[in-house]
């Protein structure tokens, strides 16, 4: 008995020693850091569900006023950058030292996720990004405009049918629209999201971004518990999600090959890339690499757009004057062009200011991450970032820093007027990331979000109801930003132009 207790205590002691073995790392390098705890490092609030990873980094951001500081995730040292100048070096000027994200990319554990651009490591990433960029060109995005408009019209019919209900959940509505956009633009399919609440596209989408504990653990572990993922062989995607993407993409490719049908969409672009591949390419453009390139429209496309649109609707249902100004701009455009057009939407300055303010207050990803691949001396400092050190850029912290955005909790599109924008220091507003690894879908995401908002607001006013959460409580699990109770709001018919 005594021996057993002794063995147990020895094991606990050894584990304790192991867990704190790196805790002098930042001190030795003269980098400030919050006091870590054995076993969890600085993650206590995250692991006890008191803060999301975005909140946690933002809290540290406001505590430390230095250009950078360190934290410990479990026992591993991470460097957090506060200074916009250093952010520019890491994301743009010295990109070669920081070319990859920190996400685990392991073909054997998840052959779809590991080939998504977000996960892929160099040199495969560079090869894939160069190839797939053509699917996101201005011309391709403009070509998608009529298809996106069709999805927006379906959304308006759906709201008309349901407007007598007490409220609609804006996030779910916008996610349906964005899913329909992805289905039609990327795969030439109809998602049936508006006709059928349990349409497969939407069911899989909900599964992908649900905030249940398992999904939270899975997503968070791919960021910073690689050992756990490898030990328990956890795939990033629930297997049903990966299989859905495989079936959908392969059957669409097969159908196009058999019929020669062309639609100038993402699948066509992928077929072109495949036909031009050579044995000298950095990787073979086939199998799950192809599934991932098409699938990332789905995984990266609908949640981001749905979040941006729904938080905009939420804010303008609370601030009537902002809503009126956006609606009046939409009305002017409808009068000028007779309908909503690509050019008309590009010209809407105030709508753009409001969407930027949404992306400031509700950045879809609350931080950017990079991994250092060769020892790097930080300019104007003695610090050398060692190869293998993960580096985080706390977007949430920057976007709520009162030095750059006074009264940061206030939703105020005026921050992004031409005059105010020109005063904003570079690299403080970074909703799409920065540098070669920035969001490839920015142009598409903005067009789809703005067009959806214009269609809705051309027909409806959005109004606060008793269920609308004020203030919003954010989910504590998962990486992406979301309200715990969704965003219930009321839509009231109020066409800007009557036929
Ligand atoms: C409003 C909508 C969107 C927001 C706010 C957003 C935001 C972001 C952010 C912050 C990143 C990380 C950038 C970095 O690390 O520097 C990213 C990466 C990415 N986004 Fe988006 N995104 C949006 C829409 C889209 C859409 C519509 C697509 C595709 C259909 C897309 C595809 C991607 C991909 C593939 C990456 C990884 C890029 C790489 O590592 O090379 N995004 N996005």
mmCIF file with all atom_site columns, C-alpha atoms and ligand atoms in Angstrom, residues 91 101 116-120 125 129 136 182 296-298 300-302 304-305 308 359 363-365 367-370 395 430-442 444-446 448-449, ligand 1:
data_model
loop_
_atom_site.group_PDB
_atom_site.id
_atom_site.type_symbol
_atom_site.label_atom_id
_atom_site.label_alt_id
_atom_site.label_comp_id
_atom_site.label_asym_id
_atom_site.label_entity_id
_atom_site.label_seq_id
_atom_site.pdbx_PDB_ins_code
_atom_site.Cartn_x
_atom_site.Cartn_y
_atom_site.Cartn_z
_atom_site.occupancy
_atom_site.B_iso_or_equiv
_atom_site.pdbx_formal_charge
_atom_site.auth_seq_id
_atom_site.auth_comp_id
_atom_site.auth_asym_id
_atom_site.auth_atom_id
_atom_site.pdbx_PDB_model_num
ATOM   1  C  CA  . UNK A 1 91  ? 3.318   38.569 -42.098 1.00 0.00 ? 91  UNK A CA  1
ATOM   2  C  CA  . UNK A 1 101 ? 0.203   28.323 -39.898 1.00 0.00 ? 101 UNK A CA  1
ATOM   3  C  CA  . UNK A 1 116 ? -6.814  22.678 -47.165 1.00 0.00 ? 116 UNK A CA  1
ATOM   4  C  CA  . UNK A 1 117 ? -4.785  25.866 -47.773 1.00 0.00 ? 117 UNK A CA  1
ATOM   5  C  CA  . UNK A 1 118 ? -5.249  26.862 -44.145 1.00 0.00 ? 118 UNK A CA  1
ATOM   6  C  CA  . UNK A 1 119 ? -3.504  23.648 -43.008 1.00 0.00 ? 119 UNK A CA  1
ATOM   7  C  CA  . UNK A 1 120 ? -1.051  22.987 -45.854 1.00 0.00 ? 120 UNK A CA  1
ATOM   8  C  CA  . UNK A 1 125 ? 1.038   25.312 -49.765 1.00 0.00 ? 125 UNK A CA  1
ATOM   9  C  CA  . UNK A 1 129 ? -2.159  28.550 -53.451 1.00 0.00 ? 129 UNK A CA  1
ATOM   10 C  CA  . UNK A 1 136 ? -10.694 33.771 -56.794 1.00 0.00 ? 136 UNK A CA  1
ATOM   11 C  CA  . UNK A 1 182 ? -21.232 27.940 -52.050 1.00 0.00 ? 182 UNK A CA  1
ATOM   12 C  CA  . UNK A 1 296 ? -12.464 24.751 -48.748 1.00 0.00 ? 296 UNK A CA  1
ATOM   13 C  CA  . UNK A 1 297 ? -15.095 26.903 -50.431 1.00 0.00 ? 297 UNK A CA  1
ATOM   14 C  CA  . UNK A 1 298 ? -17.514 25.064 -48.226 1.00 0.00 ? 298 UNK A CA  1
ATOM   15 C  CA  . UNK A 1 300 ? -14.087 28.492 -45.278 1.00 0.00 ? 300 UNK A CA  1
ATOM   16 C  CA  . UNK A 1 301 ? -16.906 30.100 -47.231 1.00 0.00 ? 301 UNK A CA  1
ATOM   17 C  CA  . UNK A 1 302 ? -20.232 29.884 -45.466 1.00 0.00 ? 302 UNK A CA  1
ATOM   18 C  CA  . UNK A 1 304 ? -17.347 33.428 -42.385 1.00 0.00 ? 304 UNK A CA  1
ATOM   19 C  CA  . UNK A 1 305 ? -19.946 35.100 -44.603 1.00 0.00 ? 305 UNK A CA  1
ATOM   20 C  CA  . UNK A 1 308 ? -20.228 38.829 -40.981 1.00 0.00 ? 308 UNK A CA  1
ATOM   21 C  CA  . UNK A 1 359 ? -15.269 42.900 -39.110 1.00 0.00 ? 359 UNK A CA  1
ATOM   22 C  CA  . UNK A 1 363 ? -13.472 39.373 -36.537 1.00 0.00 ? 363 UNK A CA  1
ATOM   23 C  CA  . UNK A 1 364 ? -14.375 35.884 -37.694 1.00 0.00 ? 364 UNK A CA  1
ATOM   24 C  CA  . UNK A 1 365 ? -10.978 34.554 -36.574 1.00 0.00 ? 365 UNK A CA  1
ATOM   25 C  CA  . UNK A 1 367 ? -6.183  35.802 -33.964 1.00 0.00 ? 367 UNK A CA  1
ATOM   26 C  CA  . UNK A 1 368 ? -3.657  34.983 -36.690 1.00 0.00 ? 368 UNK A CA  1
ATOM   27 C  CA  . UNK A 1 369 ? -1.012  32.327 -36.223 1.00 0.00 ? 369 UNK A CA  1
ATOM   28 C  CA  . UNK A 1 370 ? 2.369   31.626 -37.814 1.00 0.00 ? 370 UNK A CA  1
ATOM   29 C  CA  . UNK A 1 395 ? -6.574  40.351 -33.774 1.00 0.00 ? 395 UNK A CA  1
ATOM   30 C  CA  . UNK A 1 430 ? -6.536  42.916 -40.048 1.00 0.00 ? 430 UNK A CA  1
ATOM   31 C  CA  . UNK A 1 431 ? -9.813  40.955 -40.419 1.00 0.00 ? 431 UNK A CA  1
ATOM   32 C  CA  . UNK A 1 432 ? -8.585  39.048 -43.480 1.00 0.00 ? 432 UNK A CA  1
ATOM   33 C  CA  . UNK A 1 433 ? -5.023  38.598 -42.225 1.00 0.00 ? 433 UNK A CA  1
ATOM   34 C  CA  . UNK A 1 434 ? -1.994  40.004 -43.999 1.00 0.00 ? 434 UNK A CA  1
ATOM   35 C  CA  . UNK A 1 435 ? 0.729   39.064 -46.475 1.00 0.00 ? 435 UNK A CA  1
ATOM   36 C  CA  . UNK A 1 436 ? 0.974   36.058 -48.827 1.00 0.00 ? 436 UNK A CA  1
ATOM   37 C  CA  . UNK A 1 437 ? -0.956  33.913 -46.351 1.00 0.00 ? 437 UNK A CA  1
ATOM   38 C  CA  . UNK A 1 438 ? -3.893  36.341 -46.037 1.00 0.00 ? 438 UNK A CA  1
ATOM   39 C  CA  . UNK A 1 439 ? -7.440  35.213 -46.825 1.00 0.00 ? 439 UNK A CA  1
ATOM   40 C  CA  . UNK A 1 440 ? -7.722  34.120 -50.456 1.00 0.00 ? 440 UNK A CA  1
ATOM   41 C  CA  . UNK A 1 441 ? -11.512 34.601 -50.374 1.00 0.00 ? 441 UNK A CA  1
ATOM   42 C  CA  . UNK A 1 442 ? -11.616 38.251 -49.235 1.00 0.00 ? 442 UNK A CA  1
ATOM   43 C  CA  . UNK A 1 444 ? -15.605 36.831 -52.758 1.00 0.00 ? 444 UNK A CA  1
ATOM   44 C  CA  . UNK A 1 445 ? -16.532 36.978 -49.061 1.00 0.00 ? 445 UNK A CA  1
ATOM   45 C  CA  . UNK A 1 446 ? -17.116 40.736 -49.183 1.00 0.00 ? 446 UNK A CA  1
ATOM   46 C  CA  . UNK A 1 448 ? -21.387 37.763 -51.087 1.00 0.00 ? 448 UNK A CA  1
ATOM   47 C  CA  . UNK A 1 449 ? -21.889 39.414 -47.665 1.00 0.00 ? 449 UNK A CA  1
HETATM 48 C  C1  . LIG B 2 .   ? -16.030 37.798 -44.513 1.00 0.00 ? 1   LIG B C1  1
HETATM 49 C  C2  . LIG B 2 .   ? -15.514 36.680 -44.833 1.00 0.00 ? 1   LIG B C2  1
HETATM 50 C  C3  . LIG B 2 .   ? -14.141 36.149 -44.462 1.00 0.00 ? 1   LIG B C3  1
HETATM 51 C  C4  . LIG B 2 .   ? -13.271 36.485 -43.445 1.00 0.00 ? 1   LIG B C4  1
HETATM 52 C  C5  . LIG B 2 .   ? -13.454 37.560 -42.385 1.00 0.00 ? 1   LIG B C5  1
HETATM 53 C  C6  . LIG B 2 .   ? -12.104 35.636 -43.583 1.00 0.00 ? 1   LIG B C6  1
HETATM 54 C  C7  . LIG B 2 .   ? -10.986 35.687 -42.753 1.00 0.00 ? 1   LIG B C7  1
HETATM 55 C  C8  . LIG B 2 .   ? -9.846  34.931 -42.928 1.00 0.00 ? 1   LIG B C8  1
HETATM 56 C  C9  . LIG B 2 .   ? -8.656  35.036 -42.111 1.00 0.00 ? 1   LIG B C9  1
HETATM 57 C  C10 . LIG B 2 .   ? -8.462  35.972 -40.933 1.00 0.00 ? 1   LIG B C10 1
HETATM 58 C  C11 . LIG B 2 .   ? -7.742  34.151 -42.584 1.00 0.00 ? 1   LIG B C11 1
HETATM 59 C  C12 . LIG B 2 .   ? -6.325  33.898 -42.045 1.00 0.00 ? 1   LIG B C12 1
HETATM 60 C  C13 . LIG B 2 .   ? -5.368  34.852 -42.750 1.00 0.00 ? 1   LIG B C13 1
HETATM 61 C  C14 . LIG B 2 .   ? -3.963  34.928 -42.203 1.00 0.00 ? 1   LIG B C14 1
HETATM 62 O  O1  . LIG B 2 .   ? -3.536  34.024 -41.478 1.00 0.00 ? 1   LIG B O1  1
HETATM 63 O  O2  . LIG B 2 .   ? -3.257  35.927 -42.495 1.00 0.00 ? 1   LIG B O2  1
HETATM 64 C  C15 . LIG B 2 .   ? -8.353  33.464 -43.705 1.00 0.00 ? 1   LIG B C15 1
HETATM 65 C  C16 . LIG B 2 .   ? -7.737  32.495 -44.454 1.00 0.00 ? 1   LIG B C16 1
HETATM 66 C  C17 . LIG B 2 .   ? -8.364  31.830 -45.480 1.00 0.00 ? 1   LIG B C17 1
HETATM 67 N  N1  . LIG B 2 .   ? -9.628  32.077 -45.998 1.00 0.00 ? 1   LIG B N1  1
HETATM 68 FE FE1 . LIG B 2 .   ? -10.920 33.489 -45.391 1.00 0.00 ? 1   LIG B FE1 1
HETATM 69 N  N2  . LIG B 2 .   ? -12.295 34.800 -44.641 1.00 0.00 ? 1   LIG B N2  1
HETATM 70 C  C18 . LIG B 2 .   ? -13.516 35.082 -45.221 1.00 0.00 ? 1   LIG B C18 1
HETATM 71 C  C19 . LIG B 2 .   ? -14.085 34.481 -46.332 1.00 0.00 ? 1   LIG B C19 1
HETATM 72 C  C20 . LIG B 2 .   ? -13.521 33.467 -47.039 1.00 0.00 ? 1   LIG B C20 1
HETATM 73 C  C21 . LIG B 2 .   ? -14.126 32.814 -48.182 1.00 0.00 ? 1   LIG B C21 1
HETATM 74 C  C22 . LIG B 2 .   ? -15.476 33.190 -48.782 1.00 0.00 ? 1   LIG B C22 1
HETATM 75 C  C23 . LIG B 2 .   ? -13.254 31.848 -48.580 1.00 0.00 ? 1   LIG B C23 1
HETATM 76 C  C24 . LIG B 2 .   ? -13.354 30.850 -49.709 1.00 0.00 ? 1   LIG B C24 1
HETATM 77 C  C25 . LIG B 2 .   ? -14.394 30.553 -50.336 1.00 0.00 ? 1   LIG B C25 1
HETATM 78 C  C26 . LIG B 2 .   ? -12.107 31.899 -47.701 1.00 0.00 ? 1   LIG B C26 1
HETATM 79 C  C27 . LIG B 2 .   ? -11.007 31.078 -47.792 1.00 0.00 ? 1   LIG B C27 1
HETATM 80 C  C28 . LIG B 2 .   ? -9.873  31.176 -46.998 1.00 0.00 ? 1   LIG B C28 1
HETATM 81 C  C29 . LIG B 2 .   ? -8.715  30.300 -47.152 1.00 0.00 ? 1   LIG B C29 1
HETATM 82 C  C30 . LIG B 2 .   ? -8.589  29.156 -48.153 1.00 0.00 ? 1   LIG B C30 1
HETATM 83 C  C31 . LIG B 2 .   ? -7.765  30.722 -46.205 1.00 0.00 ? 1   LIG B C31 1
HETATM 84 C  C32 . LIG B 2 .   ? -6.360  30.114 -45.982 1.00 0.00 ? 1   LIG B C32 1
HETATM 85 C  C33 . LIG B 2 .   ? -5.377  30.897 -46.851 1.00 0.00 ? 1   LIG B C33 1
HETATM 86 C  C34 . LIG B 2 .   ? -3.948  30.368 -46.808 1.00 0.00 ? 1   LIG B C34 1
HETATM 87 O  O3  . LIG B 2 .   ? -3.502  29.882 -45.766 1.00 0.00 ? 1   LIG B O3  1
HETATM 88 O  O4  . LIG B 2 .   ? -3.299  30.471 -47.852 1.00 0.00 ? 1   LIG B O4  1
HETATM 89 N  N3  . LIG B 2 .   ? -12.301 32.892 -46.783 1.00 0.00 ? 1   LIG B N3  1
HETATM 90 N  N4  . LIG B 2 .   ? -9.645  33.960 -43.898 1.00 0.00 ? 1   LIG B N4  1
#
